[in-house]
XYZ file of C-alpha atoms in Angstrom:
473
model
C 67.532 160.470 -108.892
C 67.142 163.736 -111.020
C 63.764 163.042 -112.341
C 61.380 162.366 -109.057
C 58.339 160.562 -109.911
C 59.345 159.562 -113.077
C 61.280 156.697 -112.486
C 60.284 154.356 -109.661
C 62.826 151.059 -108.696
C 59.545 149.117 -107.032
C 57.324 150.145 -110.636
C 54.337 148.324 -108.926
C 51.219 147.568 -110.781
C 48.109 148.315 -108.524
C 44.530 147.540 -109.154
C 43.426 150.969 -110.469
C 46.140 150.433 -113.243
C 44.730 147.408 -114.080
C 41.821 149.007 -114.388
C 42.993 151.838 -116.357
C 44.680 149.909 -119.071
C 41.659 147.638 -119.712
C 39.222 150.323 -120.260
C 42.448 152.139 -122.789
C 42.692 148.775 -124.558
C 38.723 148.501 -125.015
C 38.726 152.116 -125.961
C 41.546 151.705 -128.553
C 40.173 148.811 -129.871
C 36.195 150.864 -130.720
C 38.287 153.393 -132.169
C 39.638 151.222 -134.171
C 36.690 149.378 -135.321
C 35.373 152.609 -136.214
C 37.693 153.532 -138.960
C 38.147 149.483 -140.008
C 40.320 148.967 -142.964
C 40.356 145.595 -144.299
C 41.163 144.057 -147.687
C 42.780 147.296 -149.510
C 44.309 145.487 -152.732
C 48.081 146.494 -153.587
C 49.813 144.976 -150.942
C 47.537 143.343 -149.018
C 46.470 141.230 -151.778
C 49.757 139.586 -152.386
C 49.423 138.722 -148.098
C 45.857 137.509 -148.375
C 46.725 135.194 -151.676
C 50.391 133.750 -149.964
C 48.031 133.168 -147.088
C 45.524 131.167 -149.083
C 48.428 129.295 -150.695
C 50.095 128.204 -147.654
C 46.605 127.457 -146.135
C 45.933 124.277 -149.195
C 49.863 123.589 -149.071
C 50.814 125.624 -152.442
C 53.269 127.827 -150.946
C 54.637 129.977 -153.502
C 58.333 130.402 -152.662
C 58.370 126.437 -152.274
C 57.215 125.788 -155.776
C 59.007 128.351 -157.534
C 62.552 127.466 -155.698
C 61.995 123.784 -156.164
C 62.158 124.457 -160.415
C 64.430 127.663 -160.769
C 67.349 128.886 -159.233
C 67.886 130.840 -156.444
C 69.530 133.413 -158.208
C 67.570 133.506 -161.617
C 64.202 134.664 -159.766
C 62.768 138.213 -160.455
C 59.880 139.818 -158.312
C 56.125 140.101 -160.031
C 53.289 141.716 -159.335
C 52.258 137.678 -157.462
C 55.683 137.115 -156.196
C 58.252 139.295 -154.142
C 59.372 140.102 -150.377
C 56.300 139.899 -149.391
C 55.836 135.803 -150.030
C 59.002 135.387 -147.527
C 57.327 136.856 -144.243
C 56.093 133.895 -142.615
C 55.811 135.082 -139.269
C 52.689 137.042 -140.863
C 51.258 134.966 -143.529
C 50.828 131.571 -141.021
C 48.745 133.187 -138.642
C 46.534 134.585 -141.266
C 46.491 131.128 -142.741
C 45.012 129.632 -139.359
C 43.021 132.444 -139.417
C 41.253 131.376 -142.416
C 41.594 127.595 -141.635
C 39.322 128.735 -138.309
C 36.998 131.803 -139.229
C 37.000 131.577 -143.417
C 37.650 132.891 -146.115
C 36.623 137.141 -145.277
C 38.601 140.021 -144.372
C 37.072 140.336 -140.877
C 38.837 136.752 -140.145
C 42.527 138.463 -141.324
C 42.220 141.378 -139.091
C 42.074 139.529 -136.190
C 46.324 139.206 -135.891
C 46.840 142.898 -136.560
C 44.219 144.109 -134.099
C 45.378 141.646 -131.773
C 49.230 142.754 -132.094
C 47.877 146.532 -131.519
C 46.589 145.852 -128.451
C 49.419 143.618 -127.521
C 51.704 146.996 -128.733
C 49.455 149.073 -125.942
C 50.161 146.579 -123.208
C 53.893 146.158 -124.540
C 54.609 149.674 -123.978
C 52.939 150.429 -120.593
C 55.036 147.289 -119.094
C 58.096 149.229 -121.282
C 56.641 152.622 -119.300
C 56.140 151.063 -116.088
C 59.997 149.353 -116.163
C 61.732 152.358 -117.457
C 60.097 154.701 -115.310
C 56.794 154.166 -112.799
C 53.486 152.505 -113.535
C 51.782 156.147 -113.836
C 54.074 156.736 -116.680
C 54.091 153.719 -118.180
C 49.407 154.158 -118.107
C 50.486 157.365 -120.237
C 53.331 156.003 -122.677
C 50.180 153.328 -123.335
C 47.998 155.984 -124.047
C 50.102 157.830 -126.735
C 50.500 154.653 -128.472
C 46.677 153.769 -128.418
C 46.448 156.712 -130.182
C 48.867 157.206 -132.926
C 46.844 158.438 -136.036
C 48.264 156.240 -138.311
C 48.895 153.084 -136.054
C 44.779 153.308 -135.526
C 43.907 152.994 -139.313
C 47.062 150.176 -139.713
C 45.655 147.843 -136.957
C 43.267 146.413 -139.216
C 44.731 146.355 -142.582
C 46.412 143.678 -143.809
C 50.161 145.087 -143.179
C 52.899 143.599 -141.288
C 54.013 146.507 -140.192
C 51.878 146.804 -136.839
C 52.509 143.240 -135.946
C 56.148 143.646 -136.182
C 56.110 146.767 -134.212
C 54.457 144.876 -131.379
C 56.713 142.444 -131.182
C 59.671 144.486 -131.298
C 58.188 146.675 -128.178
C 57.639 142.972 -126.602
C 61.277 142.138 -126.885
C 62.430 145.582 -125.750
C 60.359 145.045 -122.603
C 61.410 141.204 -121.613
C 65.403 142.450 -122.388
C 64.835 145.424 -119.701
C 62.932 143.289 -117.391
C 65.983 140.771 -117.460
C 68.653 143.439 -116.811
C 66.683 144.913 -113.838
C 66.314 141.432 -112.139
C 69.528 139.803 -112.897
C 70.553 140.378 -109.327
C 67.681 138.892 -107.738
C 67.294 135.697 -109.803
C 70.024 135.236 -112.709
C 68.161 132.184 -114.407
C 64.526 134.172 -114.546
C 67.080 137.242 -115.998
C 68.441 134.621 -118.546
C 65.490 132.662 -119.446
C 63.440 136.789 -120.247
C 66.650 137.244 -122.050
C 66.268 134.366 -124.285
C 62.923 135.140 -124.941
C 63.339 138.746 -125.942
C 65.376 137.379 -128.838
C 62.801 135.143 -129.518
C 60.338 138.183 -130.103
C 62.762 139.917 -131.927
C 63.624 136.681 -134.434
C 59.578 136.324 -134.737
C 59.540 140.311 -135.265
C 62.020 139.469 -138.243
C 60.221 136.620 -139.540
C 57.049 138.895 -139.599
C 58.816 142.196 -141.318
C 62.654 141.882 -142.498
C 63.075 145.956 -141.014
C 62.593 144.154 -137.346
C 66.622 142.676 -137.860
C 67.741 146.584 -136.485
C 66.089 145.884 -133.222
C 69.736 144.067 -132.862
C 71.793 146.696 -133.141
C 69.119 149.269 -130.948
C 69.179 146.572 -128.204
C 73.272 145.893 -128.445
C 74.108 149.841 -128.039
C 71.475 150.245 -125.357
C 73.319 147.312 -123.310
C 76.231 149.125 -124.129
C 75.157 152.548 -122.822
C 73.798 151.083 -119.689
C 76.698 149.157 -118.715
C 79.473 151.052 -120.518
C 81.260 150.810 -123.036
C 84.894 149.689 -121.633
C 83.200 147.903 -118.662
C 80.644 146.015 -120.454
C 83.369 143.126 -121.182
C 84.595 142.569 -117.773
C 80.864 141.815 -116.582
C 79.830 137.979 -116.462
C 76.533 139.715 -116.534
C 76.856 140.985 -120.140
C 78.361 138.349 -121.128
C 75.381 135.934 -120.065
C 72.671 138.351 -120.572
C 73.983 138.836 -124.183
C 74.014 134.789 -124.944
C 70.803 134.411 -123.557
C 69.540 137.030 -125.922
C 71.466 135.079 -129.265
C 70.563 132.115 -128.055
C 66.614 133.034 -128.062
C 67.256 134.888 -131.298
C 69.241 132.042 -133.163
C 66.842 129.146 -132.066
C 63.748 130.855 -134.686
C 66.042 132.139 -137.097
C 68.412 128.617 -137.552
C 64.539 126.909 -137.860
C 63.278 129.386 -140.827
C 67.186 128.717 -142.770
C 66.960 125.609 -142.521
C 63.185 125.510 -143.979
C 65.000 127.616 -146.711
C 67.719 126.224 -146.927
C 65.638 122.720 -147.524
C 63.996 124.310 -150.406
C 66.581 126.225 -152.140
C 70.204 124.600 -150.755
C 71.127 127.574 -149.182
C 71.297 129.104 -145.526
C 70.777 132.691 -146.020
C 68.441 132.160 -148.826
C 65.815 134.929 -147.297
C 68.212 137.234 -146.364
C 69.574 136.971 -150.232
C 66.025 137.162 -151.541
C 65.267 139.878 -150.316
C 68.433 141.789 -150.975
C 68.155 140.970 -154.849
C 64.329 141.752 -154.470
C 65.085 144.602 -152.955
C 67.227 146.093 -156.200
C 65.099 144.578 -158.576
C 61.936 146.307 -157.668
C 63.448 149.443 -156.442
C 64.928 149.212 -160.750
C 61.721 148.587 -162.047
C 59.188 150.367 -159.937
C 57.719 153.530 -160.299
C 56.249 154.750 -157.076
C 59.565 154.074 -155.687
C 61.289 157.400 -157.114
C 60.576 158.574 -153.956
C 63.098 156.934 -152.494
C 65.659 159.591 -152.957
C 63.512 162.205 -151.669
C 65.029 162.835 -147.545
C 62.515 165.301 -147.079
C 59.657 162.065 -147.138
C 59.722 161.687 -143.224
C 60.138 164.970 -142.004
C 57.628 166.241 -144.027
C 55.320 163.169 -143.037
C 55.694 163.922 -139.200
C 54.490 167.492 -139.590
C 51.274 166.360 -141.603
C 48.688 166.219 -138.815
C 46.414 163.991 -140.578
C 49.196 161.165 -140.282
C 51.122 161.727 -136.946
C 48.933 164.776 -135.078
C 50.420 165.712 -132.354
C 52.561 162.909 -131.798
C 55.643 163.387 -133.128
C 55.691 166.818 -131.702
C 55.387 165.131 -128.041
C 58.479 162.729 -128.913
C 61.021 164.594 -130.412
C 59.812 167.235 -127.536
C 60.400 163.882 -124.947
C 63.954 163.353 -126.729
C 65.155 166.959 -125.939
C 64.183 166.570 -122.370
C 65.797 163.526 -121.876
C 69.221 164.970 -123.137
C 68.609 168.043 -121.506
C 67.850 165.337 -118.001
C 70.977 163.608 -118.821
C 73.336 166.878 -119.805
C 72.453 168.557 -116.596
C 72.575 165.440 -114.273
C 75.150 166.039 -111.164
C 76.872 162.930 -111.900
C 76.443 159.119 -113.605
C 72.398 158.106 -113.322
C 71.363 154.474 -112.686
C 67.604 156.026 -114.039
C 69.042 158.130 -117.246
C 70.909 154.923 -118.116
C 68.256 152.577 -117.949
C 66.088 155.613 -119.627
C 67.977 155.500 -122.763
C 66.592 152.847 -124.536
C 63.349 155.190 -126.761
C 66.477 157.798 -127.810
C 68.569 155.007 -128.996
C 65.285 153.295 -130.332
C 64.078 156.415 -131.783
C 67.474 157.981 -133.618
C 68.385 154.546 -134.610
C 65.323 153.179 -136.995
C 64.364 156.767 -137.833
C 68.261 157.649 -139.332
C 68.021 154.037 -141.116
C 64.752 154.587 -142.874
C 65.964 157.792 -143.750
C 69.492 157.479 -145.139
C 70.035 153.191 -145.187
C 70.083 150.770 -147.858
C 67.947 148.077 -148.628
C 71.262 145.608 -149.844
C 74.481 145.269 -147.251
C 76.205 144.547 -150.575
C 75.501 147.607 -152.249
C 74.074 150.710 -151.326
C 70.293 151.167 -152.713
C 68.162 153.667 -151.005
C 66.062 151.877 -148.283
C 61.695 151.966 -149.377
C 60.649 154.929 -148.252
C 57.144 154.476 -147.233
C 54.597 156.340 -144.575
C 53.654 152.907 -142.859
C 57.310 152.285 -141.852
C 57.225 154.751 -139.219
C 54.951 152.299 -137.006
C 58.350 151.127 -136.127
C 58.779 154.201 -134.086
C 55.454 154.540 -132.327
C 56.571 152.653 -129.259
C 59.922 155.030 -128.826
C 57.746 158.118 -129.508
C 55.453 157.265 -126.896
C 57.907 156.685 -124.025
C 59.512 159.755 -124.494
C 56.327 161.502 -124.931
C 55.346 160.091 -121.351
C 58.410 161.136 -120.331
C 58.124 164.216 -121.669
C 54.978 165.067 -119.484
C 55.733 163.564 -116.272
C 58.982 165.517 -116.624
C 57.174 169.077 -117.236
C 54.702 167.727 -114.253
C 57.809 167.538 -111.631
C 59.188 170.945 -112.947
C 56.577 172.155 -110.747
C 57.808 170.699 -107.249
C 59.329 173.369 -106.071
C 56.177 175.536 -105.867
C 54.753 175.105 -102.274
C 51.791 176.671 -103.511
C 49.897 178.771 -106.739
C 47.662 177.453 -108.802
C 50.317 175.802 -111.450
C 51.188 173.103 -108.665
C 47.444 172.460 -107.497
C 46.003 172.171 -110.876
C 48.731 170.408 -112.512
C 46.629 166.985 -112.947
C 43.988 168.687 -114.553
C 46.271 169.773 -117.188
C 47.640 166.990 -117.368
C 43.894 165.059 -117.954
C 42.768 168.358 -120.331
C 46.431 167.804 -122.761
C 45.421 164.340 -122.683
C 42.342 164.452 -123.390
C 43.275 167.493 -126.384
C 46.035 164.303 -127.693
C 43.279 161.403 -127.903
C 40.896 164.156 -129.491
C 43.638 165.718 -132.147
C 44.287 161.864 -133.193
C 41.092 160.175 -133.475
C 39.827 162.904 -136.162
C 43.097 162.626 -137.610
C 42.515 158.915 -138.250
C 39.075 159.915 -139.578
C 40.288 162.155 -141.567
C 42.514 158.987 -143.180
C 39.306 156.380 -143.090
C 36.664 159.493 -145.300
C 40.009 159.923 -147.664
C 42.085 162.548 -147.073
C 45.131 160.249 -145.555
C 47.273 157.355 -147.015
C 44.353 154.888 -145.955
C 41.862 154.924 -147.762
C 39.420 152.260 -148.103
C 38.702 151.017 -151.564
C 35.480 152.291 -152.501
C 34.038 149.107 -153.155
C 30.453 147.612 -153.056
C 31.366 144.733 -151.784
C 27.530 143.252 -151.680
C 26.986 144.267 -155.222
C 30.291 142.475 -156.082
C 29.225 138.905 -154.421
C 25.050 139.145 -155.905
C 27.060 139.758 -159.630
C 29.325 136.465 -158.767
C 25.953 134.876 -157.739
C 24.019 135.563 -160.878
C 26.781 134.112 -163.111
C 27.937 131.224 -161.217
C 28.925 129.300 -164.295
C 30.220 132.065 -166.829
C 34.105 132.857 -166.010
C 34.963 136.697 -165.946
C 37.241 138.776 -167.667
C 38.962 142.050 -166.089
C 42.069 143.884 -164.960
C 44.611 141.862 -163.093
C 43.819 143.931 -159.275
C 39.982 143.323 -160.097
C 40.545 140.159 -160.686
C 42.614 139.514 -157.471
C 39.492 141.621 -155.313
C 36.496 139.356 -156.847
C 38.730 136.547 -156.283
C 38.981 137.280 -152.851
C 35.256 137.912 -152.342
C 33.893 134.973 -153.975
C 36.639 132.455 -151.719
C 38.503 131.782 -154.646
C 35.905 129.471 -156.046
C 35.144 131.835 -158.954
C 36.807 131.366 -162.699
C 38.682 134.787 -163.007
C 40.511 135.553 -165.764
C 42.589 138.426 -166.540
C-alpha cells in the first residue's frame, strides 16, 4: 500500500470517533443556526407554495396535466421544474401537516440532510481510506461556506447532495463486502440506487450520479475484466434494480396523469429550453468562466476548493508513481471521478439530450461537489502527514498533529466568516430584509380588507399570514 495510514482494510469505528463526529455534527448544526436562512422568495417560494398545494391535495402538475397537453405547457413564474421534484416538496408537505405553516417547520429536511451529508461522508472517508480520515473528510464538509448558508434555505440542492454521498457510500460498502456476505453486498447495492433514484426525485442534476458510479465500477474492476465477473454483473443489477423500483413508481404516477412514461424527464427538457429562451438572468449561461471564477471567491468556497483540487493532484500524483496496480488507489478513485465528472457537466453540458442548450449555470449547483472536495481534501492532508515518515526525528515529524489541529482549525475559521460574510450580505445569500413582525401586526389590523401589491410581495405576505389572507396582485 503506497499511502500508509491513509487507507486502512479493517476502517474500524472506535468510541472516540463516535465521539468526535457528534460533537462536529452539533457544532455544524450552531453554525448553522447562526447564519439561518429561511423563506428567501424567488425560488423558494415556488417550493413552499407546491408544498402547500400538495399538502390540501391541489397539486399543481396534476391539475394542469389533467386539462392541457403534455406538450402545449409553458413554464410561469407559479409553474416550472421546480413543481416536478417530489422527493423535496412531500417532506416539506408533512412538514407543515406536523409543525405549521412557518419557515422554521421547512428547514427542518434541509438541516436534517446536512447533517446526514456530514455523517455520509465520514462513513465515505472511513471506507475509502481509515476512520481518522474519514473524522476529517466530515469536517471539510461541515464546513463548506456555502453548504452552511444552503442548509436552511429552502433549496433542493443540499438534500440531493446528501443523498447522492449516501448512495456513493452503501455502493462502496457493497463492493468491499461482497466476498464476505454476497446477499448483504446485494441488498447495500440495491439500496444505493434507491438513494440515488430518491436523489433524482429530489433534484433532476442527481441522474449523473449514474454515470460517476458506472465508470468508478469500471475503474475498480477494469475495464476488459469487468464483464467476465459474476460480481459486476450482480452488483450492477442490484444497483438498477434499487434504482428502477422509485423511478418505475414516480412514471407511473406521471404517466397516470399525463399518459406518458417519461413525462418528467420530457418536462423538464422542454422547461428547460423554454426558460433558458425567455429568461434573463440566465445569459450567464454561456459565460465558462462562472465556476472557476466562483471557486476562487473566498466568500463562497474559502479555502475549500483550494484543498480539493490540491487532494486531486495528489491522488494522481499517488496513482502515477505507484510501483504497480493498487487495490487502495482503485478503490480511492471514486471523489476524482465524482469531482471531474459533475464539475465538467455543469460547466460545458446541456440541459436537453435532444438538443444542446447550455446547462443553468448557478453558484448553488456546486453543493453537488462538496462531498468529492472533501475526500480528497482529507486525503490531501493525511497524504502530506505520511510524507513525513521517513524522518526518525526533527521537529516536522513530532509536531506534525499540531499542524495538522492549527490548519484545521485556520479551515473551520476561514469558512465560518466566509458564511457570515454571505448571511450580513456580501455573498449570494442574503436574507430578505424583511420585518417579518411588522408584516403579520399589518395583516392583523386589516383582517377583512384584501391587499393589493407586486406579485413576489404578494407570494411573501401570503406565506406569513398561512395563506388565509385575500392577496391580490
Amino acid at each position: 500500500i503506497p499511502i500508509k495510514g491513509v487507507y486502512n482494510r479493517e476502517s474500524t469505528m472506535g468510541r472516540r470517533d463516535q465521539y468526535c463526529l457528534l460533537i462536529l455534527i452539533f457544532l455544524s448544526l450552531a453554525v448553522r443556526l447562526l447564519v439561518y436562512q429561511g423563506y428567501s422568495g424567488s425560488d423558494a417560494a415556488n417550493y413552499v407554495e407546491e408544498s402547500y398545494n400538495i399538502l390540501n391535495g391541489n397539486y399543481s402538475v396534476a391539475q394542469r396535466l389533467s386539462s392541457i397537453s403534455l406538450y402545449k405547457i409553458e413554464p410561469s413564474t407559479l409553474f416550472n421544474y421546480q413543481n416536478l421534484r417530489l422527493g423535496f416538496l412531500i417532506p416539506n408537505a408533512l412538514s407543515m401537516k406536523i409543525f405549521g405553516i412557518n419557515e422554521y417547520a421547512l428547514s427542518i429536511f434541509p438541516l436534517l440532510c446536512s447533517m446526514f451529508m456530514i455523517v455520509s461522508v465520514f462513513l465515505l472517508g472511513r471506507e475509502m481510506y481509515s476512520s481518522k480520515a474519514g473524522l476529517t473528510a466530515a469536517v471539510f464538509a461541515a464546513f463548506v461556506p456555502q453548504d452552511i448558508n444552503l442548509s436552511s434555505a429552502f433549496l433542493p440542492h443540499m438534500p440531493a447532495a446528501s443523498f447522492m454521498a449516501l448512495s456513493s457510500w452503501m455502493f462502496i460498502r457493497a463492493i468491499k463486502r461482497f466476498q464476505s456476505g454476497v446477499r448483504a453486498s446485494a441488498a447495500s447495492m440495491f439500496f444505493s440506487g434507491l438513494a440515488t433514484c430518491y436523489a433524482y426525485t429530489i433534484w433532476e442534476f442527481a441522474i449523473f450520479s449514474l454515470p460517476v458510479l458506472a465508470l468508478y465500477l469500471f475503474v475498480y474492476f477494469g475495464v476488459f475484466r469487468a464483464f467476465r465477473l459474476n460480481e459486476f454483473w450482480l452488483l450492477g443489477f442490484s444497483f438498477l434494480a434499487g434504482f428502477l423500483t422509485l423511478f418505475g413508481i414516480e412514471a407511473l404516477y406521471f404517466f397516470s396523469l399525463s399518459g406518458e412514461w417519461l413525462a418528467r424527464p420530457r418536462l423538464i427538457s422542454l422547461m428547460g429550453k423554454l426558460i433558458l429562451d425567455v429568461h434573463p438572468i440566465d445569459a450567464q449561461n454561456t459565460n465558462y468562466w462562472l465556476y472557476p471564477s466562483t471557486m476562487a471567491k473566498s466568500y463562497y468556497f474559502g479555502m475549500f476548493f483550494y484543498l480539493a483540487f490540491g487532494g486531486l493532484l495528489a491522488w494522481l500524483y499517488a496513482a502515477c508513481t505507484a510501483k504497480s496496480d493498487d487495490h487502495s488507489l482503485r478503490l480511492q478513485s471514486l471523489p476524482v471521478i465524482w469531482l471531474l465528472f459533475l464539475l465538467l457537466y455543469l460547466q460545458w453540458g446541456s440541459s436537453s439530450f435532444r438538443q444542446y442548450f447550455p446547462t443553468f449555470k448557478l453558484v448553488t449547483y456546486m453543493t453537488v461537489l462538496s462531498a468529492p472536495g472533501a475526500l480528497l481534501s482529507s486525503f490531501l492532508i493525511h497524504w502530506l502527514m505520511e510524507r513525513k515518515v521517513g524522518l526518525q526525528e526533527g521537529i516536522l515529524t513530532r509536531s506534525r498533529y499540531f499542524l495538522y489541529a492549527a490548519f484545521i482549525s485556520l479551515y473551520i475559521a476561514v469558512s465560518t466568516g466566509s458564511a457570515f460574510m454571505n448571511y450580513w450580505g456580501n455573498g449570494p445569500f442574503r436574507r430578505d430584509e424583511v420585518e417579518r413582525y411588522s408584516i403579520i401586526d399589518f395583516i392583523n389590523r386589516h383582517p377583512d380588507k384584501p391587499l393589493y401589491t407586486d406579485v413576489w410581495t404578494a407570494r411573501l405576505l401570503s406565506f406569513t399570514s398561512g395563506y388565509t389572507k385575500r392577496i391580490f396582485v
